[in-house]
mmCIF file of C-alpha atoms in Angstrom:
data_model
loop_
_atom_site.group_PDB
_atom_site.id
_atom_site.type_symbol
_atom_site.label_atom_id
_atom_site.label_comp_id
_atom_site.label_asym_id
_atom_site.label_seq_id
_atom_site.Cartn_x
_atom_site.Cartn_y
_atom_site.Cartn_z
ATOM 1 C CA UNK A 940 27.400 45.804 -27.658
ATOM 2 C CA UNK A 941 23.905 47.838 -27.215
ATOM 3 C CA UNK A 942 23.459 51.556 -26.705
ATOM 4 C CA UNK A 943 22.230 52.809 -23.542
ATOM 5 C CA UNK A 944 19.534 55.275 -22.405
ATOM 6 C CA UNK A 945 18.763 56.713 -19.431
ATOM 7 C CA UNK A 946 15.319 58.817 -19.879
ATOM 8 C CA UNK A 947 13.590 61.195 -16.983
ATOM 9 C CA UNK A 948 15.483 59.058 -14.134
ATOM 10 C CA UNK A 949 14.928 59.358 -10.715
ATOM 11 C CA UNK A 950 15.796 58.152 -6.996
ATOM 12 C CA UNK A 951 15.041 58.821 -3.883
ATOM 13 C CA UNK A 952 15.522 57.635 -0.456
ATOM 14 C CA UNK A 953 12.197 57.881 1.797
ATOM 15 C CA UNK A 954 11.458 61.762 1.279
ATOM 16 C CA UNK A 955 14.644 62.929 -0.003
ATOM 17 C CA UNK A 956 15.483 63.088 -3.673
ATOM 18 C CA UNK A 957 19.150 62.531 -4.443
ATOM 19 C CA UNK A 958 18.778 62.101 -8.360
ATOM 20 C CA UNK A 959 16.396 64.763 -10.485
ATOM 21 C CA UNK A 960 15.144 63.762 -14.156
ATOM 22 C CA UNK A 961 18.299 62.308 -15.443
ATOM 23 C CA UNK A 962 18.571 62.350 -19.699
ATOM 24 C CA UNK A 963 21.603 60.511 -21.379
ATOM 25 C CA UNK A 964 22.204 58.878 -24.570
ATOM 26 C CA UNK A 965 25.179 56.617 -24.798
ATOM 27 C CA UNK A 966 25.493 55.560 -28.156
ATOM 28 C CA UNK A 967 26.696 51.811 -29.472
ATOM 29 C CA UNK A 968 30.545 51.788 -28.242
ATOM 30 C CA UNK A 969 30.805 55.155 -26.818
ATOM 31 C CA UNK A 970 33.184 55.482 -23.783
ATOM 32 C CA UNK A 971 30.935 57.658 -21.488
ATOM 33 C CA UNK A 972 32.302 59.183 -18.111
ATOM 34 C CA UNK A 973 30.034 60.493 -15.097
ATOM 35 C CA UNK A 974 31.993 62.812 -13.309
ATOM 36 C CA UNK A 975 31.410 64.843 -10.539
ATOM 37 C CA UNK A 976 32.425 65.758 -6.967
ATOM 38 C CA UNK A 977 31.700 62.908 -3.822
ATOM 39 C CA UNK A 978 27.671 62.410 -3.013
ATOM 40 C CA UNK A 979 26.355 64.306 -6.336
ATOM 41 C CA UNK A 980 25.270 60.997 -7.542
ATOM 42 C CA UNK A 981 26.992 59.108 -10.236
ATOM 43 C CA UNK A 982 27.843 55.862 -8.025
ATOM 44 C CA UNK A 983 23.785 55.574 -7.584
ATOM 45 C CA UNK A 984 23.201 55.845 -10.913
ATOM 46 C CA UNK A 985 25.990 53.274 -12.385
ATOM 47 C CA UNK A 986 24.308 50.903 -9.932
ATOM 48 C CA UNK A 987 21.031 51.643 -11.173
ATOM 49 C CA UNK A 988 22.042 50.649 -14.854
ATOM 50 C CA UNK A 989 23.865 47.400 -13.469
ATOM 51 C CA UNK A 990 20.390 46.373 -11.147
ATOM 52 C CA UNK A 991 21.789 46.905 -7.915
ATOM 53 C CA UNK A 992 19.677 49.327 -6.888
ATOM 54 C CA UNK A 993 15.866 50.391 -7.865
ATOM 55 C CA UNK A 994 14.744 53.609 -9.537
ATOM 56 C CA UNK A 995 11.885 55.469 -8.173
ATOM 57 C CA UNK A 996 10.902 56.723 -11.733
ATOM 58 C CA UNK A 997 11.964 57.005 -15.477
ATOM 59 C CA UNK A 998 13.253 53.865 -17.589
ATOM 60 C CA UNK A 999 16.897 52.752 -18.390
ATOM 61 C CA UNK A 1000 16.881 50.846 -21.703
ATOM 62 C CA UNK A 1001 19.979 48.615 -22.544
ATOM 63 C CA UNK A 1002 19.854 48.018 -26.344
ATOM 64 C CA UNK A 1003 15.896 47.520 -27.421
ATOM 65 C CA UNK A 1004 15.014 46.477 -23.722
ATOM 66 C CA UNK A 1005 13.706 48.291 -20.900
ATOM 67 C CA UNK A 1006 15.709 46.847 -18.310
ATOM 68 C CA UNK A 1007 14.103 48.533 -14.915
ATOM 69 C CA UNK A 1008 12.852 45.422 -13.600
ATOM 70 C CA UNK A 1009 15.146 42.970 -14.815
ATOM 71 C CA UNK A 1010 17.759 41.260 -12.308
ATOM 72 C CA UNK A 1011 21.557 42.248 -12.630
ATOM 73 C CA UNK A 1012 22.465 38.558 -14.226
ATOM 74 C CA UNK A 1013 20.113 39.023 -17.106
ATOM 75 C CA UNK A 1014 20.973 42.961 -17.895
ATOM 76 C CA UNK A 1015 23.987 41.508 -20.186
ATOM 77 C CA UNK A 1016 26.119 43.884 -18.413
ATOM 78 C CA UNK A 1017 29.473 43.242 -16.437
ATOM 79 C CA UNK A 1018 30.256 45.338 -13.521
ATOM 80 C CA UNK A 1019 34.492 46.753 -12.249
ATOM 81 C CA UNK A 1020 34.211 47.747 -8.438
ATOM 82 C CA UNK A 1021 36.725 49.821 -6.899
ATOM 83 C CA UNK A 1022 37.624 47.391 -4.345
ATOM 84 C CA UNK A 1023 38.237 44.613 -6.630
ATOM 85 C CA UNK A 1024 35.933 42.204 -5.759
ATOM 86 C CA UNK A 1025 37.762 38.780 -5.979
ATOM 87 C CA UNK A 1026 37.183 35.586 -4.153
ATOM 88 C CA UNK A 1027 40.312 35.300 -1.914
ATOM 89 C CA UNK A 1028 40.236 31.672 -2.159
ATOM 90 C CA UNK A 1029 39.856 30.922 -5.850
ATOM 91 C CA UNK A 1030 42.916 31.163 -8.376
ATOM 92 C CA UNK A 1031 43.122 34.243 -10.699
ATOM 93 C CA UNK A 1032 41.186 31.759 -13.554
ATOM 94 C CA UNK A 1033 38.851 30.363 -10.927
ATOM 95 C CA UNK A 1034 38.224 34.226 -10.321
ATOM 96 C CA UNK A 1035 37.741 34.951 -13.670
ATOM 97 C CA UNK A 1036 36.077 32.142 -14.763
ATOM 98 C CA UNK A 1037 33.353 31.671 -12.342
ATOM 99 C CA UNK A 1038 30.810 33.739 -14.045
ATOM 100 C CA UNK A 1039 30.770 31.414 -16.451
ATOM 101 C CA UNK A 1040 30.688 28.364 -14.695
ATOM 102 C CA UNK A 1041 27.654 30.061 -12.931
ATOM 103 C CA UNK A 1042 25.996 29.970 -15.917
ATOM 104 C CA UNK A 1043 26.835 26.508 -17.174
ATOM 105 C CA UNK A 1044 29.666 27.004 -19.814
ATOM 106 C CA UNK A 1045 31.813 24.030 -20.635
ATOM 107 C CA UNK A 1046 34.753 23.707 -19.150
ATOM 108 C CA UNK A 1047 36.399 23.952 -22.653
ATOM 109 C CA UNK A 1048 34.515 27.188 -23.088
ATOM 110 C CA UNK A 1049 35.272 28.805 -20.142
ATOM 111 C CA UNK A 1050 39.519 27.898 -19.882
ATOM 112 C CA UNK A 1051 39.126 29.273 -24.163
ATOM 113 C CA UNK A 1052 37.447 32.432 -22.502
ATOM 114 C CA UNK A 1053 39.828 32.772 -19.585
ATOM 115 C CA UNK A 1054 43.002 32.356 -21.748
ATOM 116 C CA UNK A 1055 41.422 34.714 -24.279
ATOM 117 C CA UNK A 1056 41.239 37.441 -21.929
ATOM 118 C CA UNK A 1057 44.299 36.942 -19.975
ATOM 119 C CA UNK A 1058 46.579 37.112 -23.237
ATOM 120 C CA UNK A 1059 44.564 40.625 -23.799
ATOM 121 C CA UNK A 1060 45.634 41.709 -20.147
ATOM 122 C CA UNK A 1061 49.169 40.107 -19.913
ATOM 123 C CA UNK A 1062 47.934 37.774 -17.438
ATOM 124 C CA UNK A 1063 49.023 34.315 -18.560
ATOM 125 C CA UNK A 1064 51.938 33.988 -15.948
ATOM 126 C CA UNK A 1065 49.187 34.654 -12.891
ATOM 127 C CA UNK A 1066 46.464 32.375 -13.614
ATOM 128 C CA UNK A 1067 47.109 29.805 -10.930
ATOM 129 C CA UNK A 1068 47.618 32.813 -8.247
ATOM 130 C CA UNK A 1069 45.669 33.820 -5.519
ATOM 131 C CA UNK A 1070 44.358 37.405 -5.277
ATOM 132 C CA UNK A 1071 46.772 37.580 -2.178
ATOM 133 C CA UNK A 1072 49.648 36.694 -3.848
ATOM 134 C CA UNK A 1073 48.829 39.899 -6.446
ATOM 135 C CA UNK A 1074 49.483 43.573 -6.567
ATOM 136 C CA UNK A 1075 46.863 46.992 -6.480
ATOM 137 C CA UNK A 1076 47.315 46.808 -10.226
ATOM 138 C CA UNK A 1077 47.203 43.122 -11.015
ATOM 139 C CA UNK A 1078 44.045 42.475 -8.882
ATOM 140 C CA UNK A 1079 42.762 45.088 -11.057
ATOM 141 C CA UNK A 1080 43.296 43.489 -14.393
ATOM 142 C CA UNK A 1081 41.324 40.114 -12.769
ATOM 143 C CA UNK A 1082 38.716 42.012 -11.836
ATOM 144 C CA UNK A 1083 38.403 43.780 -15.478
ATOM 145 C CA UNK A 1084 39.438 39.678 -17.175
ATOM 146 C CA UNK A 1085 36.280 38.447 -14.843
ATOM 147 C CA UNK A 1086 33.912 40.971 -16.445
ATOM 148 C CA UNK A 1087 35.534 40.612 -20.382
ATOM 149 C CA UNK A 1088 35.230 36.740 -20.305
ATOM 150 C CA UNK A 1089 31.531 37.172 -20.367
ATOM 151 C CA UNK A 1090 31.290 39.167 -23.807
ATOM 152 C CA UNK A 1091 28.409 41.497 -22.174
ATOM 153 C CA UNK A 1092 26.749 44.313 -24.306
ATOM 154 C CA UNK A 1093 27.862 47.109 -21.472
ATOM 155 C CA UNK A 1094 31.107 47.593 -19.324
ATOM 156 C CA UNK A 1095 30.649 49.265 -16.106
ATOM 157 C CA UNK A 1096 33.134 50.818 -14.167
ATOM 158 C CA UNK A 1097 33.069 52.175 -10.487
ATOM 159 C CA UNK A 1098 36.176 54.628 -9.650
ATOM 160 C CA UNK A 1099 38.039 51.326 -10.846
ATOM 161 C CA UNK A 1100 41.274 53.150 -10.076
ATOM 162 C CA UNK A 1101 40.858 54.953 -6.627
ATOM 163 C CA UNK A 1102 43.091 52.179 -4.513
ATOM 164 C CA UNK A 1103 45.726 52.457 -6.966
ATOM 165 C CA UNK A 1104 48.710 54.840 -6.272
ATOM 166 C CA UNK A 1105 49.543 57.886 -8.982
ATOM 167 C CA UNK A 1106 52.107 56.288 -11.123
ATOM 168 C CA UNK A 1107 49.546 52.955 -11.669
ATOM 169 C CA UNK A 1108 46.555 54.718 -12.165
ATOM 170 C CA UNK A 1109 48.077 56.635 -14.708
ATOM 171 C CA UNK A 1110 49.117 53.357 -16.942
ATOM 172 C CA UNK A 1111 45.436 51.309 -16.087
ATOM 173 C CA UNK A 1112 44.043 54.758 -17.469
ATOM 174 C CA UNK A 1113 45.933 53.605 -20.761
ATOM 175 C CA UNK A 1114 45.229 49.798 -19.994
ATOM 176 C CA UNK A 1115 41.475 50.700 -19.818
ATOM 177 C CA UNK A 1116 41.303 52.749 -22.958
ATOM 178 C CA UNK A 1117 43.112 50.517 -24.511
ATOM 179 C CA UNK A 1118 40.824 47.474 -23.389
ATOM 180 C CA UNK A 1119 38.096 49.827 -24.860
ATOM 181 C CA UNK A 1120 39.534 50.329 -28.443
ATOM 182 C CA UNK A 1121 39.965 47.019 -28.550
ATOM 183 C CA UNK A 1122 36.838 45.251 -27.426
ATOM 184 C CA UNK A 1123 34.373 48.447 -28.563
ATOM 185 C CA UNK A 1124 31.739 47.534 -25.547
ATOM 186 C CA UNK A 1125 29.913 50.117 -24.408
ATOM 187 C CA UNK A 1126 31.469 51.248 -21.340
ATOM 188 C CA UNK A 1127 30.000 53.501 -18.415
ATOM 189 C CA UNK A 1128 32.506 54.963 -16.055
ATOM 190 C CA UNK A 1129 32.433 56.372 -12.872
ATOM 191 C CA UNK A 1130 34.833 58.498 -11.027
ATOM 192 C CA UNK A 1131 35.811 61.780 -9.277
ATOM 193 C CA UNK A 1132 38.858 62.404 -11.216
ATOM 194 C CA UNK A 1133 38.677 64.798 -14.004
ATOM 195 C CA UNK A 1134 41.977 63.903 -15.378
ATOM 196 C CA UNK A 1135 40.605 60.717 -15.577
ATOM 197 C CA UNK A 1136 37.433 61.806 -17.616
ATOM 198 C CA UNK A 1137 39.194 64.113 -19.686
ATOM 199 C CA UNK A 1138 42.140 61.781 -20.265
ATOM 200 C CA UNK A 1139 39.927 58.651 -21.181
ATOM 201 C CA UNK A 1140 36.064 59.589 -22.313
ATOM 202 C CA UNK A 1141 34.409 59.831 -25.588
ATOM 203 C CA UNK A 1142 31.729 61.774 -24.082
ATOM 204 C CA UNK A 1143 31.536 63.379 -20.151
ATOM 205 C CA UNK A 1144 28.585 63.696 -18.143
ATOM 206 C CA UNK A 1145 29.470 66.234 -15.411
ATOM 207 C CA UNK A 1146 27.108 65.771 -12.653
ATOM 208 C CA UNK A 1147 26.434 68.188 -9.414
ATOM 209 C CA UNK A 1148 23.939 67.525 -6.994
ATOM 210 C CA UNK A 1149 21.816 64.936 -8.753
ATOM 211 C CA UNK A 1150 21.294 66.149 -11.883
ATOM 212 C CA UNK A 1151 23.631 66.780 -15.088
ATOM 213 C CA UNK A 1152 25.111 70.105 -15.284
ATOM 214 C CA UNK A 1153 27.185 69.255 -18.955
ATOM 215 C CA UNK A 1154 27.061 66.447 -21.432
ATOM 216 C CA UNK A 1155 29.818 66.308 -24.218
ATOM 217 C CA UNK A 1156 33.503 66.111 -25.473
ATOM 218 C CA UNK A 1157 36.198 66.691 -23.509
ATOM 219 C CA UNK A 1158 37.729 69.187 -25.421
ATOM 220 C CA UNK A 1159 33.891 70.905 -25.794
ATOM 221 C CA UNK A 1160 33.397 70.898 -22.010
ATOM 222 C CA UNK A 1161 36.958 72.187 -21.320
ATOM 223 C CA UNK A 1162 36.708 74.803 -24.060
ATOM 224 C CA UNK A 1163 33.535 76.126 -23.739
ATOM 225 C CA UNK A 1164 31.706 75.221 -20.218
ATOM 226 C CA UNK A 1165 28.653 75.732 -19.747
ATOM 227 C CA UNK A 1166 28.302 77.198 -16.222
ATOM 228 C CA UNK A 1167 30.905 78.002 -13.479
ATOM 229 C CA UNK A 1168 30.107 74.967 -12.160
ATOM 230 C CA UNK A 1169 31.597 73.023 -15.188
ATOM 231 C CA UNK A 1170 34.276 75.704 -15.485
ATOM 232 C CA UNK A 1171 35.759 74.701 -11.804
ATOM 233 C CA UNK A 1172 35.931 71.182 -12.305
ATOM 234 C CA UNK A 1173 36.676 70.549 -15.642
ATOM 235 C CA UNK A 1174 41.040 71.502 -16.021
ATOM 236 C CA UNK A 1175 43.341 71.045 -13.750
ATOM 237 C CA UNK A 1176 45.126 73.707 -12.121
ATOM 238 C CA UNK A 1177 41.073 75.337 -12.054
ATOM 239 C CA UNK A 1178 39.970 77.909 -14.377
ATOM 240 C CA UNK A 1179 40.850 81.085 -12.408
ATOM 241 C CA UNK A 1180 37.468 83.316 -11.896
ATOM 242 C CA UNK A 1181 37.273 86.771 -10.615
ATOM 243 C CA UNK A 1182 34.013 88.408 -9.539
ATOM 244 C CA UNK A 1183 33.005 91.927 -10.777
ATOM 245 C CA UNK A 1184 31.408 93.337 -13.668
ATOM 246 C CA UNK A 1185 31.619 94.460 -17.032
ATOM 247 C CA UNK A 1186 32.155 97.813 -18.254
ATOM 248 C CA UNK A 1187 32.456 99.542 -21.572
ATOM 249 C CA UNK A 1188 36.268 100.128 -20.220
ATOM 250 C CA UNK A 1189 37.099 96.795 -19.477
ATOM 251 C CA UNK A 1190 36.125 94.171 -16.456
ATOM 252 C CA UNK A 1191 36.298 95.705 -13.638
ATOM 253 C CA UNK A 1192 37.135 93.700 -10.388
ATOM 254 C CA UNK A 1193 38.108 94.145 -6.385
ATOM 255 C CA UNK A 1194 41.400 96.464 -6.886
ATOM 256 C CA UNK A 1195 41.866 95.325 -10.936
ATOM 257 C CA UNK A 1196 40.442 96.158 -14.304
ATOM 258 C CA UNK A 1197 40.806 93.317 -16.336
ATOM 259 C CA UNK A 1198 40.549 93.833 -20.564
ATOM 260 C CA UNK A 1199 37.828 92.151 -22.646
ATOM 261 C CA UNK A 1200 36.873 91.763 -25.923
ATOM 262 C CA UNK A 1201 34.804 94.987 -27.596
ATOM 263 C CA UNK A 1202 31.560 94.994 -28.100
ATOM 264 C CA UNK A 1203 30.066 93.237 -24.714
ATOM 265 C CA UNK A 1204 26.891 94.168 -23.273
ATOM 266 C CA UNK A 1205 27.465 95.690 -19.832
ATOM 267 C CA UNK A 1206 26.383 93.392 -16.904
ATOM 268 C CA UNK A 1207 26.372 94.641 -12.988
ATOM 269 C CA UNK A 1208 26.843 90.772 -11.469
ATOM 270 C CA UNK A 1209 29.326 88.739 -13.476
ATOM 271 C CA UNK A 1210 32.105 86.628 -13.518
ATOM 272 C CA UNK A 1211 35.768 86.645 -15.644
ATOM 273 C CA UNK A 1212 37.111 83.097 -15.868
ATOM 274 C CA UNK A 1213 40.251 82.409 -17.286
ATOM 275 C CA UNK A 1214 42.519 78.907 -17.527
ATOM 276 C CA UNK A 1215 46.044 79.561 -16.513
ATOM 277 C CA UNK A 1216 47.476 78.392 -19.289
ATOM 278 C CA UNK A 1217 45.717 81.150 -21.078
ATOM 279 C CA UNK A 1218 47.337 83.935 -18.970
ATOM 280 C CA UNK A 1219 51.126 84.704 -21.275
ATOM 281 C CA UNK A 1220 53.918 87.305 -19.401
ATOM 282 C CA UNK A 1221 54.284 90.080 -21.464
ATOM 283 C CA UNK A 1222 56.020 93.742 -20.611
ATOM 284 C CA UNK A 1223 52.798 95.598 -19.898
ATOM 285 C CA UNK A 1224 49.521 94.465 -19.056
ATOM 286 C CA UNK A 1225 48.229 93.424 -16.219
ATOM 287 C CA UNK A 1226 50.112 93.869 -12.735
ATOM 288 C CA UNK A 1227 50.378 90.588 -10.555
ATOM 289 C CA UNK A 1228 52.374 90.264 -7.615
ATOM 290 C CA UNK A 1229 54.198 87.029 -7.473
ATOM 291 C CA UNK A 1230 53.104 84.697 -4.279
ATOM 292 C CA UNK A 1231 54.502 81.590 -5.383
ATOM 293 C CA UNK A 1232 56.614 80.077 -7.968
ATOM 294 C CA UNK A 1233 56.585 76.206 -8.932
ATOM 295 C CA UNK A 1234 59.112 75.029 -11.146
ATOM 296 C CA UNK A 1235 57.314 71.271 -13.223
ATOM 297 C CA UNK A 1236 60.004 71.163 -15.383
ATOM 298 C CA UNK A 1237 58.444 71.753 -19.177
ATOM 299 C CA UNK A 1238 56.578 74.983 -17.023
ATOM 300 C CA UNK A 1239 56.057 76.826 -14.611
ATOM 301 C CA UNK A 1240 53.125 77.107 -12.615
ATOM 302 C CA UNK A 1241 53.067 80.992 -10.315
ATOM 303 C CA UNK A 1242 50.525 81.959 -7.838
ATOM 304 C CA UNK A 1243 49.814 85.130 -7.838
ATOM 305 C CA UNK A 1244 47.734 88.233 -6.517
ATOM 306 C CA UNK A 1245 45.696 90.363 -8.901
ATOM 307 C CA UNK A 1246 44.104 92.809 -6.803
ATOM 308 C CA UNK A 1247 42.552 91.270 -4.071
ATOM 309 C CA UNK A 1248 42.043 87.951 -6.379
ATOM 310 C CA UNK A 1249 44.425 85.164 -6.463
ATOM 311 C CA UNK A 1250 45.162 83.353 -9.811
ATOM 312 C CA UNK A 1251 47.602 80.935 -11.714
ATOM 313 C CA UNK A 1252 49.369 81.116 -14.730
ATOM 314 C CA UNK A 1253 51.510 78.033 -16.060
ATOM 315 C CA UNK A 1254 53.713 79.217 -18.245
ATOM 316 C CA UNK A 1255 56.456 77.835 -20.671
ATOM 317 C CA UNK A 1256 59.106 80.124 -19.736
ATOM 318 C CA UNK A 1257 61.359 79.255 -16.858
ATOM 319 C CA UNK A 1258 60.185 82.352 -14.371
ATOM 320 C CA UNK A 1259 62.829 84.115 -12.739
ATOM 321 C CA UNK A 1260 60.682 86.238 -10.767
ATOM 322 C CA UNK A 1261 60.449 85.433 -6.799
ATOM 323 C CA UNK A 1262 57.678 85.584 -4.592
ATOM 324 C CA UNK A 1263 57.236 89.699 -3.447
ATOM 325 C CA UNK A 1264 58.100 90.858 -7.159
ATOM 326 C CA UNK A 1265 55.255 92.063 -9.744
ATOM 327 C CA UNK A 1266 55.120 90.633 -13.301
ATOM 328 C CA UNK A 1267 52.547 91.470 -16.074
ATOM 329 C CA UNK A 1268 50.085 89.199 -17.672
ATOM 330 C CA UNK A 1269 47.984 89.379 -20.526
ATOM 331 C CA UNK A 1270 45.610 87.124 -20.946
ATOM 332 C CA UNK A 1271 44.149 85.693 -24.287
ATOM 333 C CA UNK A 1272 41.093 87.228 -25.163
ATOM 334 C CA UNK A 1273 39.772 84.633 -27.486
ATOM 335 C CA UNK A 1274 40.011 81.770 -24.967
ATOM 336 C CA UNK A 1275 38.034 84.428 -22.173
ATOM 337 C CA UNK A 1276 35.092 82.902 -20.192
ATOM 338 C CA UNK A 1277 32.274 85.219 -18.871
ATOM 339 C CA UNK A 1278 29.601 83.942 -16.566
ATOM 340 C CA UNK A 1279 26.619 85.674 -14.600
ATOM 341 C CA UNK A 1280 27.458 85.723 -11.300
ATOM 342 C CA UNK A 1281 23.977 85.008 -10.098
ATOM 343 C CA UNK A 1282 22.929 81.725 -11.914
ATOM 344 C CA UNK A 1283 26.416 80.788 -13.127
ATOM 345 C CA UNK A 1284 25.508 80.613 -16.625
ATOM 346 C CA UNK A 1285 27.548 81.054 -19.517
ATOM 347 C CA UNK A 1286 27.376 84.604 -20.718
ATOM 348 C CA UNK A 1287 29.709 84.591 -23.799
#
């Protein structure tokens, strides 16, 4: 296990830049997540940690060592791809074993380190399969028993779970995290999927066109974001956000005045984000015309129109209202988000 830290990093292809002065700490055993929308650059930067591909400035230390020009085999790291990786015609413990037969383990070491890790994955019964003769899920667990035999001082994962269908992903979230409490490597982890980062990080990095918009807790990004960026992608349904501005009688926006807290500063340009769970029915408030109405079972989530804005509210109650019909929110004032419109930044 080592820490890892990623100081002033940079890449570019040619001319163009694609990563811009990245900073991160990941501490001894953290679970870190680098999240962020397709082509903003987390991908290049997991495979600049692992070796598989250069930086064009900065330094990436693994532990005490500055690894930037060392070769992947001797950055004591083990790498997850999203397709699996597996030699189709070796046996799940040839698979998982051949790592260490590549670096000259004993054949009694490497079937103690291949049974070690296969009891930890439930993997026992497969071990004289082929990767054909596996499912999405099982393959998976190989691929993660191939990079646990070697005992590395990093784990990293590359959208590990983006081949699997809904249902599966959901349990090798809990597999992974799980693997994680267990082992305490340091793990690195890459992926598009909030509800993944959110579901199974210690710490997020939310990245957005090469550089880091957000480092920190789930709970701290999802509760207090730090632009409209962050705000969008971090939650799921979105944080709704209505443009406008703020005025000693409330936040005014297209065709709705919206309440806020006293005290504010008046700004012309600004932006009133709310998370739909913070948006409660109530007899006056607010008037919202129902659009749609999506019973989940627990709650409800309704689209609906406020002014010329369209927002969601999830709600506990089982809504009775149908699309056409007004309803009256109120939002909670303590859990309000205000950003300036022009630069996105957090205003409250």
């Amino acid at each position: 296990m080592a820490p890892v830290t990623l100081k002033s990093i940079t890449k570019s292809y040619g001319t163009t830049p694609v990563l811009h002065g990245i900073d991160i700490d990941i501490a001894d055993g953290e679970f870190v997540v680098l999240v962020g929308p397709s082509g903003c650059g987390k991908s290049t930067l997991l495979r600049m940690i692992a070796g598989l591909e250069t930086i064009t400035g900065g330094d990436i230390s693994i532990g005490s060592r500055v690894v930037n020009d060392l070769e992947p085999k001797d950055r004591d790291i083990a790498m997850v791809f999203q397709n699996y990786a597996l030699y189709p015609h070796m046996t799940v413990a040839a698979n998982m074993g051949f790592s260490l037969e590549h670096r000259g383990a004993s054949k009694a070491e490497i079937s103690e380190r291949v049974n070690w890790a296969a009891d930890i994955l439930g993997l026992r019964p497969l071990l004289d399969r082929y990767p054909r003769q596996l499912s999405g899920g099982q393959r998976q667990r190989v691929a993660m028993g191939r990079a646990i035999v070697r005992n590395p001082q990093v784990f990293l994962f590359d959208e590990p779970l983006s081949n699997l269908d809904a249902k599966l992903r959901v349990v090798m979230r809990g597999e992974i995290k799980g693997l994680h409490q267990r082992l305490g490597v340091t793990t690195v982890y890459v992926t598009h999927d909030q509800v993944e980062a959110m579901t199974m990080a210690d710490k997020i990095v939310v990245m957005n066109g090469g550089r880091v918009e957000q480092v920190g807790a789930p709970l701290d990004l999802y509760d207090r974001p730090a632009n409209l960026f962050v705000a969008g992608f971090i939650g799921s349904p979105a944080m709704n956000t209505l443009g406008g501005r703020i005025t000693p009688d409330g936040f005014v926006a297209a065709g709705a005045t919206l309440p806020l807290p006293p005290g504010l500063t008046p700004a012309a340009n600004a932006v009133y984000g709310i998370r739909p769970e913070h948006l409660s029915l109530a007899d006056t408030g607010i008037p919202a015309i129902v659009k749609l109405v999506e019973p989940m079972g627990s709650e409800t989530q309704v689209t609906m129109t406020v002014g010329e804005h369209t927002v969601i509210g999830v709600f506990r109650e089982r809504l009775k209202a149908k699309p056409g019909e007004t309803v009256h929110l109120r939002p909670d004032l303590e859990a309000l988000h205000l950003f300036d419109a022009a630069t996105g930044g957090r205003l409250n």
